[in-house]
Amino acid sequence: MDASTTDVWNQKTETSMAENAAAVPETMTAVINHGPEDYRLETIPVPTPAEGEMLMKVEAVGICASDLKCYHGAAKFWGDENRPAWAQTGVVPGHEFVGTIVQADEVALKRHGVQVGDRVACEQIVPCWECRYCLRGQYWMCGPHDMFGFRNYNGAMAEYLIVPFKALPHKVDSSIPPHHAAFAEPLSCSLHAVERADIQFNDVVVIAGCGPIGLGMVAGARQKNPLKIIALDASDAKLELAKKCGADLTINILNEDAVQIVKDLTDGYGADVYIEGTGHPSAVGQGLNLLAKLGRYVEYSVFGSDVTVDWSIISDDKELDVRGAHLGPHCWPAAIKLIESGILPLDEICTNQFPLDKFQEGIDLVGDTAGSSVKVSLLP
Ligand SMILES: [Zn+2]
Ligand SMILES: [Zn+2]
């Protein structure tokens, strides 16, 4: 490329950057976390991307169970006598989001391999890339653990959001409805839990909980095609959805004995894999009891209180593998592919969409566990 061609190209870039800048207003509406049960809709300046950062126009943001726990003041977020607060006030919540890149410099575009106009979803964690975990490639365990919507980085319950240099955006096809595309974040978490279960073809897999995460686990387990996938929940409607996501059998724990049914189905041995996604303490003992010896227990949930179980089931009785699962490392391309494939009943999983100014209704609906909502989203 000779100098004059470069100049023309630079001019074009400058013009398009200027056009994009002109289209971005000076202020925007955003939800601000002022502390437990005090989230407010406010008008704040649209952030200006610094070098290496991108400005995203937010299209959709899902409301997560963790958003609800933070909103209601759970100790994991706000601290107690054993731990300091991790969430910060003054931050815009929202970490399950998708949007279009409207401004970015060459440094950012090169870093992330995207173009202005691309639609992306970002991993929830913004790794430091300096701690022991990040340096070993285990970025989802990053020590400082900064996350969109909780700590140091504003989330997506706003019209615009900064995608920092350190973030991990992934491109999503722009033909997907935005609230479906934003499901990539929870789905990647589900897929990681499924990978942690190390599912084999001959396994009987039990998945506890058919909320957004549990349904994603069922869909992910289906991709692994084990002998049998059994979904547990207290809602018949959610169990119907689990069938559409690929469950072979469903058990309503309110009126059926899950442990007995699983034992009867397996000649008395029990399941090979149990993935816990309810966050309810009773689901822990249930899993330990319905697993076969040498089974694998995967814990995904965040619990509101301590859980007491007989640990000798893990050791002396069954020699179980107990594995945690957190976030969706290395599962984003697969999650996005699954969403783009159209095989998930996303119209039925994404039950409710609200505009940004109805955020309180959205949060309250996620908290209404007796209700029929599954994934609640805001469309800023
Ligand atoms: Zn989430
Ligand atoms: Zn780190």
Short mmCIF file of C-alpha atoms and ligand atoms in Angstrom, two decimals:
data_model
loop_
_atom_site.label_atom_id
_atom_site.label_comp_id
_atom_site.label_asym_id
_atom_site.label_seq_id
_atom_site.Cartn_x
_atom_site.Cartn_y
_atom_site.Cartn_z
CA MET A 1 0.00 0.00 0.00
CA ASP A 2 1.55 3.38 -0.98
CA ALA A 3 1.34 6.47 1.18
CA SER A 4 -1.56 8.08 -0.68
CA THR A 5 -3.69 4.90 -0.42
CA THR A 6 -2.94 4.74 3.30
CA ASP A 7 -4.00 8.37 3.67
CA VAL A 8 -7.29 7.71 1.93
CA TRP A 9 -7.88 4.67 4.12
CA ASN A 10 -7.03 6.67 7.24
CA GLN A 11 -9.38 9.42 6.17
CA LYS A 12 -12.13 6.88 5.61
CA THR A 13 -11.52 5.37 9.02
CA GLU A 14 -11.55 8.80 10.64
CA THR A 15 -14.77 9.68 8.84
CA SER A 16 -16.51 6.47 9.90
CA MET A 17 -15.23 6.88 13.47
CA ALA A 18 -16.60 10.44 13.42
CA GLU A 19 -19.94 9.23 12.04
CA ASN A 20 -20.16 6.61 14.74
CA ALA A 21 -19.22 9.15 17.37
CA ALA A 22 -21.93 11.49 16.11
CA ALA A 23 -24.53 8.75 16.49
CA VAL A 24 -23.62 8.17 20.13
CA PRO A 25 -25.46 10.52 22.52
CA GLU A 26 -23.73 12.26 25.43
CA THR A 27 -25.89 10.74 28.15
CA MET A 28 -27.64 7.44 28.66
CA THR A 29 -30.03 5.67 30.99
CA ALA A 30 -28.45 3.14 33.33
CA VAL A 31 -29.33 1.14 36.42
CA ILE A 32 -26.94 1.94 39.30
CA ASN A 33 -26.35 -0.36 42.27
CA HIS A 34 -26.46 1.81 45.42
CA GLY A 35 -26.45 -1.21 47.74
CA PRO A 36 -28.82 -4.04 48.63
CA GLU A 37 -32.40 -3.40 47.48
CA ASP A 38 -31.41 0.06 46.29
CA TYR A 39 -30.91 -0.06 42.51
CA ARG A 40 -31.89 3.16 40.73
CA LEU A 41 -32.48 4.23 37.15
CA GLU A 42 -30.25 7.24 36.45
CA THR A 43 -28.99 9.36 33.59
CA ILE A 44 -25.20 9.19 33.35
CA PRO A 45 -22.64 10.16 30.69
CA VAL A 46 -22.04 7.63 27.90
CA PRO A 47 -18.51 6.38 28.61
CA THR A 48 -15.74 7.30 26.18
CA PRO A 49 -13.54 4.34 25.22
CA ALA A 50 -9.87 4.84 26.12
CA GLU A 51 -7.08 3.37 24.01
CA GLY A 52 -7.68 -0.35 23.49
CA GLU A 53 -11.29 -0.19 24.66
CA MET A 54 -14.51 -0.59 22.67
CA LEU A 55 -17.90 1.04 23.13
CA MET A 56 -20.83 -1.35 22.87
CA LYS A 57 -24.47 -0.44 22.26
CA VAL A 58 -26.24 -2.92 24.52
CA GLU A 59 -29.02 -4.96 22.89
CA ALA A 60 -30.04 -7.34 25.68
CA VAL A 61 -29.01 -8.31 29.20
CA GLY A 62 -30.31 -11.31 31.11
CA ILE A 63 -31.09 -11.08 34.82
CA CYS A 64 -29.25 -13.86 36.62
CA ALA A 65 -29.94 -15.56 39.96
CA SER A 66 -26.64 -14.03 41.10
CA ASP A 67 -27.99 -10.56 40.24
CA LEU A 68 -30.96 -11.34 42.46
CA LYS A 69 -28.73 -12.57 45.33
CA CYS A 70 -26.58 -9.44 45.06
CA TYR A 71 -29.72 -7.27 44.98
CA HIS A 72 -31.02 -8.90 48.16
CA GLY A 73 -27.70 -8.45 49.99
CA ALA A 74 -26.25 -12.01 50.08
CA ALA A 75 -23.02 -12.32 52.10
CA LYS A 76 -21.12 -13.67 49.07
CA PHE A 77 -21.52 -10.19 47.53
CA TRP A 78 -21.65 -7.86 50.52
CA GLY A 79 -19.46 -9.72 53.01
CA ASP A 80 -19.96 -10.96 56.57
CA GLU A 81 -17.75 -11.71 59.57
CA ASN A 82 -15.79 -14.26 57.48
CA ARG A 83 -15.22 -12.35 54.25
CA PRO A 84 -15.01 -8.80 52.88
CA ALA A 85 -17.56 -7.36 50.47
CA TRP A 86 -16.84 -8.29 46.86
CA ALA A 87 -19.56 -6.33 45.03
CA GLN A 88 -19.19 -2.56 44.78
CA THR A 89 -21.77 0.20 44.91
CA GLY A 90 -21.91 2.74 42.07
CA VAL A 91 -21.56 -0.04 39.49
CA VAL A 92 -24.05 -0.75 36.67
CA PRO A 93 -25.23 -4.38 37.13
CA GLY A 94 -25.67 -6.93 34.32
CA HIS A 95 -23.25 -9.58 33.05
CA GLU A 96 -25.28 -11.70 30.59
CA PHE A 97 -25.27 -9.38 27.63
CA VAL A 98 -24.96 -8.95 23.91
CA GLY A 99 -24.51 -5.78 21.90
CA THR A 100 -23.00 -4.12 18.87
CA ILE A 101 -19.56 -2.52 18.81
CA VAL A 102 -20.07 1.14 17.83
CA GLN A 103 -16.63 2.65 18.57
CA ALA A 104 -13.19 1.12 18.83
CA ASP A 105 -9.62 1.94 17.87
CA GLU A 106 -7.29 -0.32 15.91
CA VAL A 107 -5.65 -1.58 19.12
CA ALA A 108 -8.96 -2.91 20.44
CA LEU A 109 -10.15 -4.30 17.10
CA LYS A 110 -6.86 -6.16 16.63
CA ARG A 111 -6.86 -7.41 20.21
CA HIS A 112 -10.36 -8.89 19.93
CA GLY A 113 -10.46 -9.78 16.23
CA VAL A 114 -13.71 -7.88 15.66
CA GLN A 115 -14.93 -4.97 13.53
CA VAL A 116 -17.07 -1.95 14.35
CA GLY A 117 -20.65 -3.13 13.69
CA ASP A 118 -20.01 -6.67 14.91
CA ARG A 119 -22.30 -8.12 17.53
CA VAL A 120 -20.50 -9.64 20.49
CA ALA A 121 -21.23 -11.23 23.86
CA CYS A 122 -18.56 -10.99 26.57
CA GLU A 123 -17.43 -13.46 29.18
CA GLN A 124 -18.54 -12.27 32.59
CA ILE A 125 -15.04 -12.21 34.08
CA VAL A 126 -12.51 -9.55 33.12
CA PRO A 127 -9.26 -11.36 33.91
CA CYS A 128 -6.24 -9.47 35.26
CA TRP A 129 -3.88 -11.52 33.02
CA GLU A 130 -1.19 -11.11 35.70
CA CYS A 131 -2.04 -13.49 38.57
CA ARG A 132 -0.89 -17.09 38.85
CA TYR A 133 -4.18 -18.46 37.52
CA CYS A 134 -4.27 -16.13 34.51
CA LEU A 135 -0.62 -16.86 33.68
CA ARG A 136 -1.37 -20.59 33.78
CA GLY A 137 -4.35 -20.16 31.42
CA GLN A 138 -6.84 -20.70 34.27
CA TYR A 139 -8.26 -17.23 33.78
CA TRP A 140 -11.74 -18.08 35.10
CA MET A 141 -10.18 -18.50 38.54
CA CYS A 142 -8.43 -15.09 38.27
CA GLY A 143 -7.35 -13.88 41.70
CA PRO A 144 -8.76 -10.31 41.69
CA HIS A 145 -11.88 -11.73 39.96
CA ASP A 146 -13.21 -8.54 38.44
CA MET A 147 -16.55 -9.02 36.76
CA PHE A 148 -18.86 -6.99 34.61
CA GLY A 149 -21.71 -5.67 36.70
CA PHE A 150 -20.25 -6.42 40.13
CA ARG A 151 -16.70 -5.09 40.49
CA ASN A 152 -14.57 -2.50 38.70
CA TYR A 153 -16.40 -2.83 35.37
CA ASN A 154 -19.86 -1.49 34.64
CA GLY A 155 -22.33 -4.08 33.37
CA ALA A 156 -25.01 -3.96 30.73
CA MET A 157 -28.15 -2.65 32.45
CA ALA A 158 -27.44 0.52 30.48
CA GLU A 159 -27.65 1.69 26.89
CA TYR A 160 -23.88 1.55 26.40
CA LEU A 161 -20.99 -0.34 27.94
CA ILE A 162 -17.19 -0.27 27.71
CA VAL A 163 -15.56 -3.53 26.62
CA PRO A 164 -12.13 -3.26 28.25
CA PHE A 165 -8.88 -4.40 26.64
CA LYS A 166 -8.67 -7.29 29.13
CA ALA A 167 -12.19 -8.60 28.38
CA LEU A 168 -13.10 -11.70 26.37
CA PRO A 169 -15.73 -10.87 23.72
CA HIS A 170 -17.11 -13.49 21.31
CA LYS A 171 -18.90 -12.76 18.04
CA VAL A 172 -22.58 -13.81 17.78
CA ASP A 173 -24.62 -13.92 14.57
CA SER A 174 -26.70 -10.75 14.38
CA SER A 175 -29.76 -12.60 13.07
CA ILE A 176 -30.37 -14.19 16.50
CA PRO A 177 -32.94 -12.31 18.66
CA PRO A 178 -30.90 -10.31 21.21
CA HIS A 179 -32.35 -11.95 24.34
CA HIS A 180 -31.55 -15.36 22.82
CA ALA A 181 -28.00 -14.27 21.99
CA ALA A 182 -27.48 -13.03 25.57
CA PHE A 183 -28.20 -16.58 26.75
CA ALA A 184 -24.63 -17.43 25.63
CA GLU A 185 -23.30 -16.45 29.08
CA PRO A 186 -25.44 -18.77 31.23
CA LEU A 187 -25.23 -21.51 28.58
CA SER A 188 -21.42 -21.43 28.60
CA CYS A 189 -21.56 -21.93 32.39
CA SER A 190 -23.88 -24.91 31.91
CA LEU A 191 -21.58 -26.45 29.32
CA HIS A 192 -18.57 -26.08 31.60
CA ALA A 193 -20.43 -27.92 34.38
CA VAL A 194 -21.22 -30.68 31.86
CA GLU A 195 -17.53 -30.88 30.90
CA ARG A 196 -16.58 -31.12 34.56
CA ALA A 197 -18.86 -34.16 34.79
CA ASP A 198 -16.68 -35.94 32.20
CA ILE A 199 -19.76 -37.69 30.78
CA GLN A 200 -19.24 -41.13 29.18
CA PHE A 201 -21.57 -42.84 26.67
CA ASN A 202 -22.66 -45.44 29.22
CA ASP A 203 -23.56 -42.93 31.94
CA VAL A 204 -26.89 -42.25 33.58
CA VAL A 205 -26.80 -38.49 34.19
CA VAL A 206 -29.07 -36.70 36.67
CA ILE A 207 -29.41 -32.92 36.50
CA ALA A 208 -31.02 -31.18 39.46
CA GLY A 209 -32.79 -27.90 38.71
CA CYS A 210 -34.39 -26.80 35.44
CA GLY A 211 -33.90 -23.05 35.61
CA PRO A 212 -31.88 -21.40 32.83
CA ILE A 213 -28.63 -23.03 34.02
CA GLY A 214 -30.11 -26.49 34.54
CA LEU A 215 -31.83 -26.42 31.14
CA GLY A 216 -28.49 -25.50 29.59
CA MET A 217 -26.91 -28.45 31.42
CA VAL A 218 -29.57 -30.77 30.00
CA ALA A 219 -28.90 -29.37 26.51
CA GLY A 220 -25.16 -29.77 27.01
CA ALA A 221 -25.47 -33.32 28.34
CA ARG A 222 -27.63 -34.11 25.28
CA GLN A 223 -24.70 -33.10 23.07
CA LYS A 224 -22.59 -35.71 24.91
CA ASN A 225 -25.31 -38.33 24.31
CA PRO A 226 -25.04 -40.55 27.38
CA LEU A 227 -27.30 -43.54 28.05
CA LYS A 228 -29.91 -41.54 29.95
CA ILE A 229 -30.46 -37.92 31.03
CA ILE A 230 -32.82 -37.42 33.95
CA ALA A 231 -33.95 -33.90 34.92
CA LEU A 232 -35.29 -32.98 38.37
CA ASP A 233 -37.37 -29.95 39.31
CA ALA A 234 -40.45 -28.97 41.33
CA SER A 235 -42.22 -27.39 38.33
CA ASP A 236 -43.95 -29.52 35.70
CA ALA A 237 -43.67 -26.66 33.19
CA LYS A 238 -39.89 -26.51 33.62
CA LEU A 239 -39.66 -30.29 33.37
CA GLU A 240 -41.54 -30.07 30.03
CA LEU A 241 -38.90 -27.59 28.87
CA ALA A 242 -36.17 -29.97 30.07
CA LYS A 243 -37.64 -32.62 27.75
CA LYS A 244 -37.44 -30.15 24.86
CA CYS A 245 -33.79 -29.53 25.77
CA GLY A 246 -33.05 -33.25 25.57
CA ALA A 247 -33.96 -34.94 28.87
CA ASP A 248 -35.03 -38.59 28.45
CA LEU A 249 -36.93 -38.64 31.72
CA THR A 250 -38.15 -36.03 34.20
CA ILE A 251 -38.97 -36.35 37.89
CA ASN A 252 -41.02 -33.84 39.86
CA ILE A 253 -39.33 -33.93 43.26
CA LEU A 254 -42.46 -32.55 44.96
CA ASN A 255 -44.50 -35.69 44.39
CA GLU A 256 -41.96 -38.35 43.34
CA ASP A 257 -39.01 -39.93 45.15
CA ALA A 258 -36.07 -39.10 42.90
CA VAL A 259 -33.58 -41.29 44.77
CA GLN A 260 -35.83 -44.35 44.57
CA ILE A 261 -36.75 -43.83 40.90
CA VAL A 262 -33.09 -43.47 39.87
CA LYS A 263 -32.14 -46.58 41.86
CA ASP A 264 -35.02 -48.55 40.29
CA LEU A 265 -33.86 -47.48 36.83
CA THR A 266 -30.29 -48.62 37.47
CA ASP A 267 -30.76 -52.06 39.05
CA GLY A 268 -30.32 -50.47 42.45
CA TYR A 269 -26.88 -49.01 41.68
CA GLY A 270 -27.68 -45.31 41.19
CA ALA A 271 -26.62 -42.65 38.69
CA ASP A 272 -23.08 -42.20 37.36
CA VAL A 273 -23.26 -38.41 37.28
CA TYR A 274 -25.18 -35.82 39.31
CA ILE A 275 -24.99 -32.15 38.37
CA GLU A 276 -26.43 -29.80 40.99
CA GLY A 277 -27.90 -26.54 39.71
CA THR A 278 -30.65 -25.64 42.17
CA GLY A 279 -28.80 -23.89 45.00
CA HIS A 280 -31.12 -25.64 47.43
CA PRO A 281 -29.36 -27.42 50.35
CA SER A 282 -31.65 -30.46 50.06
CA ALA A 283 -30.38 -31.10 46.53
CA VAL A 284 -26.90 -31.88 47.91
CA GLY A 285 -27.88 -34.83 50.08
CA GLN A 286 -30.24 -35.98 47.32
CA GLY A 287 -27.32 -36.14 44.90
CA LEU A 288 -25.01 -37.98 47.26
CA ASN A 289 -27.78 -40.52 47.90
CA LEU A 290 -28.77 -41.17 44.30
CA LEU A 291 -25.25 -41.57 42.93
CA ALA A 292 -23.74 -45.00 42.36
CA LYS A 293 -20.40 -45.86 43.92
CA LEU A 294 -17.49 -44.16 42.12
CA GLY A 295 -19.96 -41.60 40.75
CA ARG A 296 -19.24 -37.98 39.91
CA TYR A 297 -20.94 -35.08 41.68
CA VAL A 298 -20.65 -31.63 40.05
CA GLU A 299 -21.61 -28.61 42.14
CA TYR A 300 -22.49 -25.47 40.21
CA SER A 301 -24.80 -23.62 42.61
CA VAL A 302 -24.18 -20.75 44.97
CA PHE A 303 -25.87 -21.42 48.33
CA GLY A 304 -27.48 -18.89 50.62
CA SER A 305 -26.40 -20.82 53.72
CA ASP A 306 -24.12 -23.66 54.85
CA VAL A 307 -25.10 -27.17 53.80
CA THR A 308 -24.78 -30.14 56.15
CA VAL A 309 -24.37 -33.66 54.74
CA ASP A 310 -22.81 -36.96 55.77
CA TRP A 311 -19.35 -36.68 54.21
CA SER A 312 -18.65 -40.36 54.75
CA ILE A 313 -20.88 -41.05 51.73
CA ILE A 314 -18.17 -39.36 49.65
CA SER A 315 -15.35 -41.39 51.20
CA ASP A 316 -16.11 -44.70 52.86
CA ASP A 317 -19.44 -45.47 51.22
CA LYS A 318 -18.98 -44.53 47.57
CA GLU A 319 -15.55 -43.03 46.81
CA LEU A 320 -17.18 -40.20 44.87
CA ASP A 321 -15.50 -37.52 42.76
CA VAL A 322 -16.86 -34.14 43.90
CA ARG A 323 -16.07 -31.32 41.48
CA GLY A 324 -16.93 -27.64 41.46
CA ALA A 325 -17.86 -25.65 38.37
CA HIS A 326 -17.62 -21.90 37.92
CA LEU A 327 -18.21 -19.78 34.79
CA GLY A 328 -17.88 -21.11 31.24
CA PRO A 329 -14.19 -21.27 30.33
CA HIS A 330 -13.46 -22.57 26.82
CA CYS A 331 -17.19 -23.26 26.31
CA TRP A 332 -18.23 -20.00 24.63
CA PRO A 333 -17.80 -21.04 20.99
CA ALA A 334 -19.79 -24.22 21.69
CA ALA A 335 -22.51 -22.28 23.56
CA ILE A 336 -22.84 -19.77 20.70
CA LYS A 337 -22.87 -22.58 18.13
CA LEU A 338 -25.67 -24.30 20.08
CA ILE A 339 -27.70 -21.07 20.17
CA GLU A 340 -27.09 -20.38 16.47
CA SER A 341 -28.05 -23.98 15.57
CA GLY A 342 -31.66 -23.23 16.55
CA ILE A 343 -32.16 -26.58 18.32
CA LEU A 344 -32.81 -25.05 21.74
CA PRO A 345 -36.36 -23.93 22.61
CA LEU A 346 -35.10 -20.40 23.31
CA ASP A 347 -38.49 -18.80 22.72
CA GLU A 348 -39.74 -20.79 25.69
CA ILE A 349 -36.59 -20.43 27.82
CA CYS A 350 -36.51 -16.63 27.37
CA THR A 351 -39.93 -16.06 28.91
CA ASN A 352 -39.93 -12.34 29.73
CA GLN A 353 -38.39 -9.21 28.25
CA PHE A 354 -38.64 -5.73 29.77
CA PRO A 355 -37.37 -2.30 28.76
CA LEU A 356 -34.59 -0.88 30.98
CA ASP A 357 -36.94 1.36 32.98
CA LYS A 358 -38.88 -1.73 34.10
CA PHE A 359 -35.73 -3.29 35.60
CA GLN A 360 -37.35 -3.55 39.04
CA GLU A 361 -40.21 -5.61 37.62
CA GLY A 362 -37.63 -7.84 35.98
CA ILE A 363 -35.66 -8.38 39.20
CA ASP A 364 -38.84 -9.03 41.18
CA LEU A 365 -39.99 -11.55 38.58
CA VAL A 366 -36.70 -13.48 38.83
CA GLY A 367 -37.27 -13.54 42.59
CA ASP A 368 -40.78 -14.92 42.23
CA THR A 369 -39.80 -18.61 42.38
CA ALA A 370 -43.43 -19.72 42.31
CA GLY A 371 -43.94 -17.91 38.98
CA SER A 372 -43.59 -19.32 35.49
CA SER A 373 -40.65 -17.21 34.32
CA VAL A 374 -37.41 -18.90 33.25
CA LYS A 375 -34.99 -16.39 31.72
CA VAL A 376 -35.93 -12.76 32.28
CA SER A 377 -34.13 -10.16 30.15
CA LEU A 378 -33.93 -6.40 29.76
CA LEU A 379 -33.74 -4.83 26.30
CA PRO A 380 -32.07 -1.41 26.84
ZN ZN B 1 -25.27 -15.06 35.28
ZN ZN B 2 -5.80 -13.01 37.08
#
